[in-house]
Coordinates of N, CA and C and ligand atoms in Angstrom, one line a residue:
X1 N 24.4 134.5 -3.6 CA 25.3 135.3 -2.8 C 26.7 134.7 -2.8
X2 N 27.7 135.4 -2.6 CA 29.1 135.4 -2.6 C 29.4 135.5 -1.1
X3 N 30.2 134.3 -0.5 CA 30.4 134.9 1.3 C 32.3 134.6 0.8
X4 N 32.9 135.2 1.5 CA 34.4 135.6 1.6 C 35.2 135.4 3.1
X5 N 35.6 134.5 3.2 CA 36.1 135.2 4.7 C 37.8 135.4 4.7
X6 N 38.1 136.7 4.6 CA 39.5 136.8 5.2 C 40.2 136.7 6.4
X7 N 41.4 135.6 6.8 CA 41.4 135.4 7.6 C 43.1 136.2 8.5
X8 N 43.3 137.3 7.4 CA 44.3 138.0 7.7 C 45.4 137.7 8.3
X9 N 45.8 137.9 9.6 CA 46.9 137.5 10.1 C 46.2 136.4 11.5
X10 N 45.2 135.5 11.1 CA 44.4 135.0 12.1 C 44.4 133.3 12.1
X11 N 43.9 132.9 13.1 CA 44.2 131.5 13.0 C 45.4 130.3 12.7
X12 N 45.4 129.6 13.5 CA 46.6 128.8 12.9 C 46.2 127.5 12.2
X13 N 47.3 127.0 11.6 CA 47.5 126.1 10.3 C 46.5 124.9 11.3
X14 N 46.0 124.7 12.6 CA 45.7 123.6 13.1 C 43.9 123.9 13.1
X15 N 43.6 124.8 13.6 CA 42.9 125.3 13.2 C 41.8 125.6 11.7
X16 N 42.6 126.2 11.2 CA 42.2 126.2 9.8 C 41.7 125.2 8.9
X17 N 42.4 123.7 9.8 CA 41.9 122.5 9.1 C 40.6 122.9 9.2
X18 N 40.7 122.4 10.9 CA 39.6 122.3 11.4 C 38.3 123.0 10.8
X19 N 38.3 124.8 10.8 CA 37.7 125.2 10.8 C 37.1 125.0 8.8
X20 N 38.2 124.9 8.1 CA 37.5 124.0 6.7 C 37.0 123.1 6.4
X21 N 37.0 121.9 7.1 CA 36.6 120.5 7.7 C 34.9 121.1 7.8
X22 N 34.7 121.6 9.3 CA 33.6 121.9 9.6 C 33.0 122.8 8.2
X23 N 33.2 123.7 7.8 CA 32.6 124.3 7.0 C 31.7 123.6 5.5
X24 N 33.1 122.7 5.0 CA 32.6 121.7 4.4 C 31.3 120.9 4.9
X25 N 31.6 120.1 5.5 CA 30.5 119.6 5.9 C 28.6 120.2 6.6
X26 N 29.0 121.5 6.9 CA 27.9 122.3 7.1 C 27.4 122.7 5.5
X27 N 28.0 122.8 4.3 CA 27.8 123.4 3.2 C 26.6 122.0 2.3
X28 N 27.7 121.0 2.8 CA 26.8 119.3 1.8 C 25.8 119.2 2.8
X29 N 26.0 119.5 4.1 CA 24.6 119.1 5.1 C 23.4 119.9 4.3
X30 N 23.7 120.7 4.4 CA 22.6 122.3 3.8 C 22.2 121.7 2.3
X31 N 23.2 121.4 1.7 CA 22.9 121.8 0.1 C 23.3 123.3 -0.4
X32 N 24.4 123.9 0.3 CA 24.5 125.1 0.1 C 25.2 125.1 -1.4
X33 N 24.6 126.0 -2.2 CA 25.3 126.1 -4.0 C 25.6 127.6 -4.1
X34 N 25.8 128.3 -2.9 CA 26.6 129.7 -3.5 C 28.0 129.6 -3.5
X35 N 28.2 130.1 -3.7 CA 30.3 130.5 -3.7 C 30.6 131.1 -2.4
X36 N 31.4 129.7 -2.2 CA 32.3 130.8 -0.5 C 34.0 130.3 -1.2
X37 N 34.0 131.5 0.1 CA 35.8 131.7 -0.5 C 36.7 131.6 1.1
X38 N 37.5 131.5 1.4 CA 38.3 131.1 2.1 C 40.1 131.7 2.4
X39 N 40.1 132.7 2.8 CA 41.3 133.5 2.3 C 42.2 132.9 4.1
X40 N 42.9 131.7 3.9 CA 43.5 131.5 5.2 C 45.2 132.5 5.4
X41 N 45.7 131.9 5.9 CA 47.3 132.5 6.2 C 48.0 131.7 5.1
X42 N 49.2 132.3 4.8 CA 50.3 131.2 4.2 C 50.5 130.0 4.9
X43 N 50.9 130.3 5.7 CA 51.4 128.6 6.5 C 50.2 127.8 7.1
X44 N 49.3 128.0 6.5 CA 47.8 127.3 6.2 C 47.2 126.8 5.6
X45 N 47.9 127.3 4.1 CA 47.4 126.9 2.8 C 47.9 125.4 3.0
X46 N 47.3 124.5 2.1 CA 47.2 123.0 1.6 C 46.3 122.3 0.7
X47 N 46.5 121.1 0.7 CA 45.8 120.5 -0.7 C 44.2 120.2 0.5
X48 N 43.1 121.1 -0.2 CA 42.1 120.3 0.6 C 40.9 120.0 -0.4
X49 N 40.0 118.9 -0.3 CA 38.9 118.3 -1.0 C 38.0 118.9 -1.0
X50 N 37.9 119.6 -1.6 CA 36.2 120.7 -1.4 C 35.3 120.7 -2.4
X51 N 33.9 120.5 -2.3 CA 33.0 120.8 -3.1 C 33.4 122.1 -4.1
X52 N 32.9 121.8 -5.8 CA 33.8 123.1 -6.4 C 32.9 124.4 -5.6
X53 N 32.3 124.7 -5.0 CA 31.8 125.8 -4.5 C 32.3 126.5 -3.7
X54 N 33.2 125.5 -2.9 CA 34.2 126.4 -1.7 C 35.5 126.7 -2.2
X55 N 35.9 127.4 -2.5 CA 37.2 127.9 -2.6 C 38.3 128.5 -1.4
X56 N 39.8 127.9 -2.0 CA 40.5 128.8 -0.7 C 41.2 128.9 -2.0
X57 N 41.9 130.4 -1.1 CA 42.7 130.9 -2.2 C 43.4 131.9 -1.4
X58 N 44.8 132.9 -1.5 CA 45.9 133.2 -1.2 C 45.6 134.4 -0.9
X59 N 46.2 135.0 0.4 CA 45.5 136.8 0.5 C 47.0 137.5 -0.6
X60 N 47.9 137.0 -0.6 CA 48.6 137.8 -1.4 C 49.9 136.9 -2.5
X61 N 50.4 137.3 -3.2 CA 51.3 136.7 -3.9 C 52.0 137.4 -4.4
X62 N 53.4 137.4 -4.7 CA 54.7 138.2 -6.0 C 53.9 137.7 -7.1
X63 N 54.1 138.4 -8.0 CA 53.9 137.9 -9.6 C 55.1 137.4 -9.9
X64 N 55.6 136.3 -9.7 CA 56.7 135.6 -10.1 C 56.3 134.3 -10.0
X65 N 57.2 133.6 -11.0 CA 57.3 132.0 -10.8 C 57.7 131.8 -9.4
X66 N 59.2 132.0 -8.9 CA 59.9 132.4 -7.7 C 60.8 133.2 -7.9
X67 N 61.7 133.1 -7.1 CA 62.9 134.1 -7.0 C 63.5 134.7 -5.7
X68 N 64.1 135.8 -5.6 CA 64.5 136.4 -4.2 C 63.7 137.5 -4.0
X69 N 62.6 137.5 -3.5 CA 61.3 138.1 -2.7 C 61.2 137.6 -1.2
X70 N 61.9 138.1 -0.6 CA 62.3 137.8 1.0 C 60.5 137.7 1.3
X71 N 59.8 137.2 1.8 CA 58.8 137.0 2.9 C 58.0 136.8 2.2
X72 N 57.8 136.6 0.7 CA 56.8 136.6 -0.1 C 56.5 135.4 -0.6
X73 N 55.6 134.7 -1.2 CA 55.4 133.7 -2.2 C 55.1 133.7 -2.8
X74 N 55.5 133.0 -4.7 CA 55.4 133.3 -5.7 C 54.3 132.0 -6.3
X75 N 54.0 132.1 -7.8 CA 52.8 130.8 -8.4 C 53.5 130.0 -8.1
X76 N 54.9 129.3 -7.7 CA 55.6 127.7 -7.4 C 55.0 127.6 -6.4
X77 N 54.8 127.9 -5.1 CA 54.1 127.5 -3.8 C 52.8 127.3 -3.9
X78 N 51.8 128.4 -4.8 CA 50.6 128.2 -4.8 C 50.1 127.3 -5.8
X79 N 50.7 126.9 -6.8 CA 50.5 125.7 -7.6 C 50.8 124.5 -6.8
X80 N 51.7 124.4 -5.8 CA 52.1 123.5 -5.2 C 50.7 122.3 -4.2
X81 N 49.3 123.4 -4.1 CA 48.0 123.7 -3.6 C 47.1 123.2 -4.7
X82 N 47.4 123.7 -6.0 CA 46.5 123.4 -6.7 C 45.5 124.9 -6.9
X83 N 46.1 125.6 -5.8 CA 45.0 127.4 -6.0 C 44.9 128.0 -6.9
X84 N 43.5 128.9 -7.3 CA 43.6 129.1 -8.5 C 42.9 130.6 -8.4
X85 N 43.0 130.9 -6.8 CA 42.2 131.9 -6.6 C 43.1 132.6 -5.8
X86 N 42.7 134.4 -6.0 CA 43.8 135.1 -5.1 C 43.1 136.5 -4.3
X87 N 43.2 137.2 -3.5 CA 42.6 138.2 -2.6 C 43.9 139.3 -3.5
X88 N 43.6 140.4 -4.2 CA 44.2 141.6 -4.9 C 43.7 142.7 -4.6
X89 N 44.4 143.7 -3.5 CA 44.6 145.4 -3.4 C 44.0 145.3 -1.9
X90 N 43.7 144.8 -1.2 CA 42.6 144.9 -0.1 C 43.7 146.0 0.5
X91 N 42.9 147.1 1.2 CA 43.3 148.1 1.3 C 45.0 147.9 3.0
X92 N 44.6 147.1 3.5 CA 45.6 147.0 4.7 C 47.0 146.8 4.0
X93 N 47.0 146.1 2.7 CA 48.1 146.0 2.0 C 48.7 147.5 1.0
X94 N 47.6 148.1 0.7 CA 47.3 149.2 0.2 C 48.2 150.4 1.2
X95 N 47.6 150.5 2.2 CA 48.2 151.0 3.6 C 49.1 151.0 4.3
X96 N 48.9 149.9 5.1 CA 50.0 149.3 6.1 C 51.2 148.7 5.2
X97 N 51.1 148.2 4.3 CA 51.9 148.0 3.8 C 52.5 148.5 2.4
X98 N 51.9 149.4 2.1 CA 52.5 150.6 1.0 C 52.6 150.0 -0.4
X99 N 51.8 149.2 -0.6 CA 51.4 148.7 -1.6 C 51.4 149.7 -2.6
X100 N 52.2 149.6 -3.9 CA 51.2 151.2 -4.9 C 50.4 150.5 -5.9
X101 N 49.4 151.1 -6.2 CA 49.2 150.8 -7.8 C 49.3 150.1 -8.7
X102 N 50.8 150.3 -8.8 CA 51.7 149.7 -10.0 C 51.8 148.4 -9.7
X103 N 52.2 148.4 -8.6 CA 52.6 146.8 -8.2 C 51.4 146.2 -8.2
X104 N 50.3 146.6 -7.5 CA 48.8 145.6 -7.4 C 48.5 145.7 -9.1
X105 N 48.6 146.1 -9.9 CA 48.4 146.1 -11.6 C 49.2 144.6 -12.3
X106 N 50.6 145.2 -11.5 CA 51.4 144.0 -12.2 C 51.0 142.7 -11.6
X107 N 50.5 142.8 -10.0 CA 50.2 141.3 -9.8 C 48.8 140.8 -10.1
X108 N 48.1 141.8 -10.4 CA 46.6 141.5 -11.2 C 46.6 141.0 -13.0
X109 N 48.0 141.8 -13.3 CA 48.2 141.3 -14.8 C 49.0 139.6 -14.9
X110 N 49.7 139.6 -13.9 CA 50.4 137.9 -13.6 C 49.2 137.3 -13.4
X111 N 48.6 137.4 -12.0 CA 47.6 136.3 -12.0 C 46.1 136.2 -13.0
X112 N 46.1 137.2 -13.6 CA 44.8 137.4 -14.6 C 45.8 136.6 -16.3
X113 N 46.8 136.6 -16.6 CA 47.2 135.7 -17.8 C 47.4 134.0 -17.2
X114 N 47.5 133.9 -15.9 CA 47.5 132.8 -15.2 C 45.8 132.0 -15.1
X115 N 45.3 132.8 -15.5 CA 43.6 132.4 -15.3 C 43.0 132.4 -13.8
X116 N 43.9 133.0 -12.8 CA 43.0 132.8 -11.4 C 42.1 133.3 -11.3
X117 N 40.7 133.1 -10.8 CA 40.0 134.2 -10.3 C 40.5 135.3 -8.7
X118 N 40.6 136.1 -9.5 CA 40.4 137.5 -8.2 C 39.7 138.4 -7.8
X119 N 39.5 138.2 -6.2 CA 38.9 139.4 -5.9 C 39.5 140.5 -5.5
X120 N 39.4 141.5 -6.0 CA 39.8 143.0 -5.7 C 39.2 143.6 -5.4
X121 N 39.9 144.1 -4.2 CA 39.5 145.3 -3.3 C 40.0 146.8 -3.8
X122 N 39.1 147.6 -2.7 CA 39.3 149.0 -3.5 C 38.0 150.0 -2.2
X123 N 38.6 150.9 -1.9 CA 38.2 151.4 -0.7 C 38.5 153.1 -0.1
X124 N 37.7 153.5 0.1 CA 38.2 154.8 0.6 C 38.2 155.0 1.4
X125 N 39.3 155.7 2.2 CA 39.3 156.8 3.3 C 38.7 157.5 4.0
X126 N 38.0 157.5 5.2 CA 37.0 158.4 5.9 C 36.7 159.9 5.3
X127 N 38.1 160.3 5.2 CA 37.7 162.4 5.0 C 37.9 161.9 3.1
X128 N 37.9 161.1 2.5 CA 37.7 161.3 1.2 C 35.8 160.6 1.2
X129 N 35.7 159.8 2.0 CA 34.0 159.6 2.0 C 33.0 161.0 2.6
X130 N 33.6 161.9 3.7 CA 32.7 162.8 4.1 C 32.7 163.4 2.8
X131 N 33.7 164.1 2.0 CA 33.5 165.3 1.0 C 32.7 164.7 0.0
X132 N 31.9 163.6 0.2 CA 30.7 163.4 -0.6 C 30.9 161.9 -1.6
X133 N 29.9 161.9 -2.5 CA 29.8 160.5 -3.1 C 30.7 160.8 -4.3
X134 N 30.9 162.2 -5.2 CA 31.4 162.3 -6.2 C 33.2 162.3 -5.8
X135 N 33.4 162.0 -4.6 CA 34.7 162.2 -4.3 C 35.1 161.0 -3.9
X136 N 34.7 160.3 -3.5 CA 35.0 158.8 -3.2 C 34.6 158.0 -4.3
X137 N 33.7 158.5 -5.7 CA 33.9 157.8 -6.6 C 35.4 158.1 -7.7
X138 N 35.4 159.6 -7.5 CA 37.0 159.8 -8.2 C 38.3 158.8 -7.5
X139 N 38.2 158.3 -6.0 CA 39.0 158.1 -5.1 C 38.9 156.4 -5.9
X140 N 37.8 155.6 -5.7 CA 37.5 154.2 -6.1 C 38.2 153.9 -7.6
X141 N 37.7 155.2 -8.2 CA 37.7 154.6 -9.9 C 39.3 154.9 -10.1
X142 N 40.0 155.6 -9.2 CA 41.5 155.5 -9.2 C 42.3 154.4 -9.0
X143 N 41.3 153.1 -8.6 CA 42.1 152.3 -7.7 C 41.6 150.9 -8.8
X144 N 41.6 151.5 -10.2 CA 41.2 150.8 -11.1 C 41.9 150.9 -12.3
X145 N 43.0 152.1 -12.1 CA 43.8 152.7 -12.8 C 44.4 151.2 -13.1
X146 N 44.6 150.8 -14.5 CA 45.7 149.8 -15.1 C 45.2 148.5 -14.6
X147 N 43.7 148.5 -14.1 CA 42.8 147.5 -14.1 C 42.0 146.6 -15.4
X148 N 41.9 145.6 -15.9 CA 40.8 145.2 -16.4 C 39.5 144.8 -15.5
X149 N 38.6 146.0 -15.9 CA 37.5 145.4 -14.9 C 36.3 144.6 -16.0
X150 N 36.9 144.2 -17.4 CA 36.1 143.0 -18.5 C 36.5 141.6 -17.4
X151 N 37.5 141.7 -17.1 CA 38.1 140.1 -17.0 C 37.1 139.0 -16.5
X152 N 37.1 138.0 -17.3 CA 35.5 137.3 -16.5 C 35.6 136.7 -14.9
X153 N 36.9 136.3 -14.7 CA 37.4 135.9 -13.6 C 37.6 137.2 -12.2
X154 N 36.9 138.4 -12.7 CA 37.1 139.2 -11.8 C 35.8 139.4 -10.6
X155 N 35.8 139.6 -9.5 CA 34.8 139.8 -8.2 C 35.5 141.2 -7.7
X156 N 34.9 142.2 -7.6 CA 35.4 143.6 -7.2 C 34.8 143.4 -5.9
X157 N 35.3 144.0 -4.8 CA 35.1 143.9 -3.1 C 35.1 145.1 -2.9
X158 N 34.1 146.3 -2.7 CA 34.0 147.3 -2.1 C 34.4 147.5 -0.5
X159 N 35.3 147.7 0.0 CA 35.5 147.9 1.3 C 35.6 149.5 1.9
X160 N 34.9 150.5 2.4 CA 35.0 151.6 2.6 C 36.3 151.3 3.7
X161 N 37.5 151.9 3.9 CA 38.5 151.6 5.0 C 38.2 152.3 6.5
X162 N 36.9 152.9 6.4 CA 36.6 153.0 7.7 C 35.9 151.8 8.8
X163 N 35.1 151.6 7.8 CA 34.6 150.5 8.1 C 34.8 149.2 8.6
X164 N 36.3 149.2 8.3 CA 37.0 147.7 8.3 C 37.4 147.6 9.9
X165 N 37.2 146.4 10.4 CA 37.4 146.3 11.7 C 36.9 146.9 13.0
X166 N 36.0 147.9 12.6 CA 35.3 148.5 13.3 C 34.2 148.5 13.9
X167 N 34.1 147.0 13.7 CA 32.4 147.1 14.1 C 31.5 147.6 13.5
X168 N 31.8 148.8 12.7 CA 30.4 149.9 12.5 C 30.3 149.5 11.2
X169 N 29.7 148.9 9.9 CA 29.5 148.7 8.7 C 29.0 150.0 8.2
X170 N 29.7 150.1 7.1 CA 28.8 151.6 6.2 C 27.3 151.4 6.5
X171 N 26.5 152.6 6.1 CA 25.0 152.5 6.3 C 24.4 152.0 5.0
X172 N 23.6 151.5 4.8 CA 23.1 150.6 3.9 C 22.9 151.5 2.9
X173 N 22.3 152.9 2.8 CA 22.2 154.2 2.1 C 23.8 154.0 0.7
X174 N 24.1 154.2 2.1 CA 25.6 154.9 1.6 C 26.6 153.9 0.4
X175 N 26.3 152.8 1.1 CA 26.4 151.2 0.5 C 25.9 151.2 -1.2
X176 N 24.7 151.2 -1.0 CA 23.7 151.5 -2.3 C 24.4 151.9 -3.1
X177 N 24.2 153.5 -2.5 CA 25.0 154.7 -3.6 C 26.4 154.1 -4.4
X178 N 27.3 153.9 -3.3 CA 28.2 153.3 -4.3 C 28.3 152.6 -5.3
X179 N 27.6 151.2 -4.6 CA 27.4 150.0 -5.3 C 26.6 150.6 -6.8
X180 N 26.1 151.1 -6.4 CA 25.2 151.1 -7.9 C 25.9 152.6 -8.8
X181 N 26.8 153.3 -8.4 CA 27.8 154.0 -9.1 C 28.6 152.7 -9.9
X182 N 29.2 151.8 -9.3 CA 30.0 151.0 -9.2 C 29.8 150.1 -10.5
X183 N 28.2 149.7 -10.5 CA 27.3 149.0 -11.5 C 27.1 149.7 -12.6
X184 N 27.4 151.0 -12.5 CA 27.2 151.4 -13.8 C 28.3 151.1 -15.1
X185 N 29.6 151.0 -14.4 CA 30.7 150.4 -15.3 C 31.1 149.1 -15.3
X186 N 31.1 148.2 -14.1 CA 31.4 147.4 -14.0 C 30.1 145.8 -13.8
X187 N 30.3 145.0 -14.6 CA 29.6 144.2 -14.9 C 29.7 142.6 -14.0
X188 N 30.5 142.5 -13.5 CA 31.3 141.3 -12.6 C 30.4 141.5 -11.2
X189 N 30.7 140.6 -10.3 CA 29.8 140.6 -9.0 C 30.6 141.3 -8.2
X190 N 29.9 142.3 -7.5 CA 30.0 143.0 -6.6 C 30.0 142.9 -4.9
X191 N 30.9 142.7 -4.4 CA 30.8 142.6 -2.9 C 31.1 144.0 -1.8
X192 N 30.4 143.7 -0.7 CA 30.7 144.4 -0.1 C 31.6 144.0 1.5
X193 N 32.3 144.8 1.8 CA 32.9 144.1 3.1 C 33.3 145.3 3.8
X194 N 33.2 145.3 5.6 CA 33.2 146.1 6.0 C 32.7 145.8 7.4
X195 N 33.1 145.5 8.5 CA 32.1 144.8 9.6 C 30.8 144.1 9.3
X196 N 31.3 143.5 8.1 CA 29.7 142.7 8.1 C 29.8 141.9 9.6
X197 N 28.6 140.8 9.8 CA 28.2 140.1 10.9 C 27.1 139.7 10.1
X198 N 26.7 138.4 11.7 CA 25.6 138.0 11.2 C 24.2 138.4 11.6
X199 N 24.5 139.5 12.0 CA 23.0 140.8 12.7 C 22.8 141.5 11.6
X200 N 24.1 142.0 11.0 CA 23.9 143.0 9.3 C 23.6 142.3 8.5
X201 N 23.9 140.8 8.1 CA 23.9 140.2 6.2 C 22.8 140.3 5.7
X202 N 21.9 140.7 6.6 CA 20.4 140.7 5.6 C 20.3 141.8 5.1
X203 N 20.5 142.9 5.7 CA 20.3 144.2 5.3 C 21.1 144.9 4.4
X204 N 22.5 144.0 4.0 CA 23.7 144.1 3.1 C 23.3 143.3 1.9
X205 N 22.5 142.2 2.2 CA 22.3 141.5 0.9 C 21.0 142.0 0.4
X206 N 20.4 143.0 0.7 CA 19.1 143.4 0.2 C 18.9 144.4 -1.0
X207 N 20.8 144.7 -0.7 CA 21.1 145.8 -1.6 C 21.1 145.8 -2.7
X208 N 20.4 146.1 -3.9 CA 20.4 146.0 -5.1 C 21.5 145.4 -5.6
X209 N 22.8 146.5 -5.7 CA 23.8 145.9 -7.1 C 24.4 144.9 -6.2
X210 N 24.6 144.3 -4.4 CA 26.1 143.5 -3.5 C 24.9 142.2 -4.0
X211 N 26.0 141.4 -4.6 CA 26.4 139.9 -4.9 C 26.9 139.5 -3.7
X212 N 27.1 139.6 -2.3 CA 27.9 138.7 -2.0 C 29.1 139.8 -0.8
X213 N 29.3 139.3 -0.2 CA 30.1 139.6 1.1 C 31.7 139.2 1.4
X214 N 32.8 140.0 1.9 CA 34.1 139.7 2.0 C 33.7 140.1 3.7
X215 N 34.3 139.1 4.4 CA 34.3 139.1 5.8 C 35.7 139.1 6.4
X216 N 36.0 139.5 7.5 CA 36.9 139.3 8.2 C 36.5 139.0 9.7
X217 N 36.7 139.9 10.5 CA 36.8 139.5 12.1 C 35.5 138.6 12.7
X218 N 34.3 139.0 11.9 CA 33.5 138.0 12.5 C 33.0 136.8 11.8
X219 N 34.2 136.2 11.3 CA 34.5 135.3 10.6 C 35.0 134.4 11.2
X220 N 36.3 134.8 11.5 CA 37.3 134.0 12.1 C 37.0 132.7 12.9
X221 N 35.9 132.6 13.5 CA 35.2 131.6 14.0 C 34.5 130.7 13.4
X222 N 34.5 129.5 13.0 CA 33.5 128.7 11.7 C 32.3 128.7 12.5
X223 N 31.9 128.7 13.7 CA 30.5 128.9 14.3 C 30.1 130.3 13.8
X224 N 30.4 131.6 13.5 CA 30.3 132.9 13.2 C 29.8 132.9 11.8
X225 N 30.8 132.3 11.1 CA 31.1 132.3 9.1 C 29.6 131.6 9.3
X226 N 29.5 130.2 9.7 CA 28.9 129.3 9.4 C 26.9 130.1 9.8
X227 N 27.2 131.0 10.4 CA 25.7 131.7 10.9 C 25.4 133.0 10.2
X228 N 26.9 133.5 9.5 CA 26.6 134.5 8.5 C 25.9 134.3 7.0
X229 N 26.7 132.5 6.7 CA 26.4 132.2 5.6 C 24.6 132.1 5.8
X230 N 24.0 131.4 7.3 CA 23.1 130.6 7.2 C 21.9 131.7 7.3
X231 N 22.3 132.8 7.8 CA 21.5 134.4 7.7 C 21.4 135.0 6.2
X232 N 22.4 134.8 5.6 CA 22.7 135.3 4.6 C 21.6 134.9 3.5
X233 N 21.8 133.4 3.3 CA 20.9 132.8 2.3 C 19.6 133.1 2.9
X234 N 19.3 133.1 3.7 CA 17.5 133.0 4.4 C 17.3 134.2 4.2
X235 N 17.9 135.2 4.1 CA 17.9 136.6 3.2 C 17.3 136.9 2.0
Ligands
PGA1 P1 36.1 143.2 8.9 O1 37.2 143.1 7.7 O2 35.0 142.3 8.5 O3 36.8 142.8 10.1 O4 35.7 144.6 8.9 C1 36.8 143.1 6.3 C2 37.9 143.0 5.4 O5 39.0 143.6 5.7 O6 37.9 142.2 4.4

């Protein structure tokens, strides 16, 4: 399994030690050998010692060396880290912040000749999920447009956008369907994200094609992450 936790606009830089500190050491206590990932704030990021299994890595980046990108950060800052991993399209940026296409293309083509690994997100809309499965897969496979989904460094993140923050996770059904539409083209590990918790991860990881979990809200706590992971594997 694959666990993820995005930490959006959450936690501070004092904190986040903390909360990687502990996680570390809950992972070598265990012997845990899956892949977790760690998506903190900018002014969070730093050089930290991690088992190669834990990764942190950047929720967003310009495809630039640097330059004049008012609020943004370019590969100078995150080399400055040592990061080698990046969070690409998750739908809030997609959204709330009018992200198009084009742009998530160009910065998936920068950091994919850079060698990072990315996970990409990709997600539909409530009234494009009611009009059925054939319509939310035209909606997904759009969101792939000017995608390499060969790239070996790629982890695709299913996030339905209703689901996000809501408490309510898609139905495990509904989940399936996708995921294994999803599996028909795409060969890389598949996650799912979407109010996971650690009451759901069993019944999300049972799922045929999900590899692995992108978390947010009930993350944010390393007591939380640290009980999703520990549900997850006993799964
Ligand atoms: P959530 O967020 O777990 O709070 O629903 C998931 C995500 O946006 O990655």
């Amino acid at each position: 399994m694959i666990f993820a936790t995005n930490f959006k606009t959450n936690n501070t830089r004092a904190y986040t030690k903390e909360y990687i500190q502990t996680l570390k050491e809950f992972v070598l206590k265990n012997d845990i050998k899956d892949d977790i990932f760690v998506f903190p704030t900018f002014t969070s990021l730093d050089m930290f010692e991690l088992p190669s299994n834990i990764r942190v890595g950047v929720q967003n980046a310009y495809p630039v060396q640097n330059g004049s990108y008012t609020g943004e950060i370019g590969l100078e800052q995150i080399d400055e880290f040592g990061l080698k991993t990046i969070l690409i399209g998750h739908s809030e940026r997609r959204v709330i912040l009018k992200e198009s296409q084009e742009l998530i293309v160009e910065k998936f083509n920068y950091f994919k000749e850079r060698g990072f690994e990315i996970i990409y997100c990709i997600g539909e809309p409530k009234e494009i999920r009611d009009e059925g499965v054939d319509s939310a897969m035209e909606y997904l496979w759009s969101e792939f447009d000017g995608i390499d989904i060969e790239y070996e460094k790629l982890i695709v993140a299913y996030e339905p956008i209703w689901a996000i923050g809501t408490g309510v996770s898609a139905k495990k059904e509904d989940i399936d369907e996708i995921l294994s539409n999803l599996r028909a083209k795409i060969k890389v590990p598949l996650l799912y994200g979407g109010s996971v918790k650690s009451s759901n991860i069993q019944e999300i990881e049972s799922i045929k094609d999900c590899d692995g979990v992108l978390v947010g809200s009930a993350s944010w706590k390393i007591e939380s992450f640290c009980e999703i992971i520990k549900n997850g594997i006993k799964g």
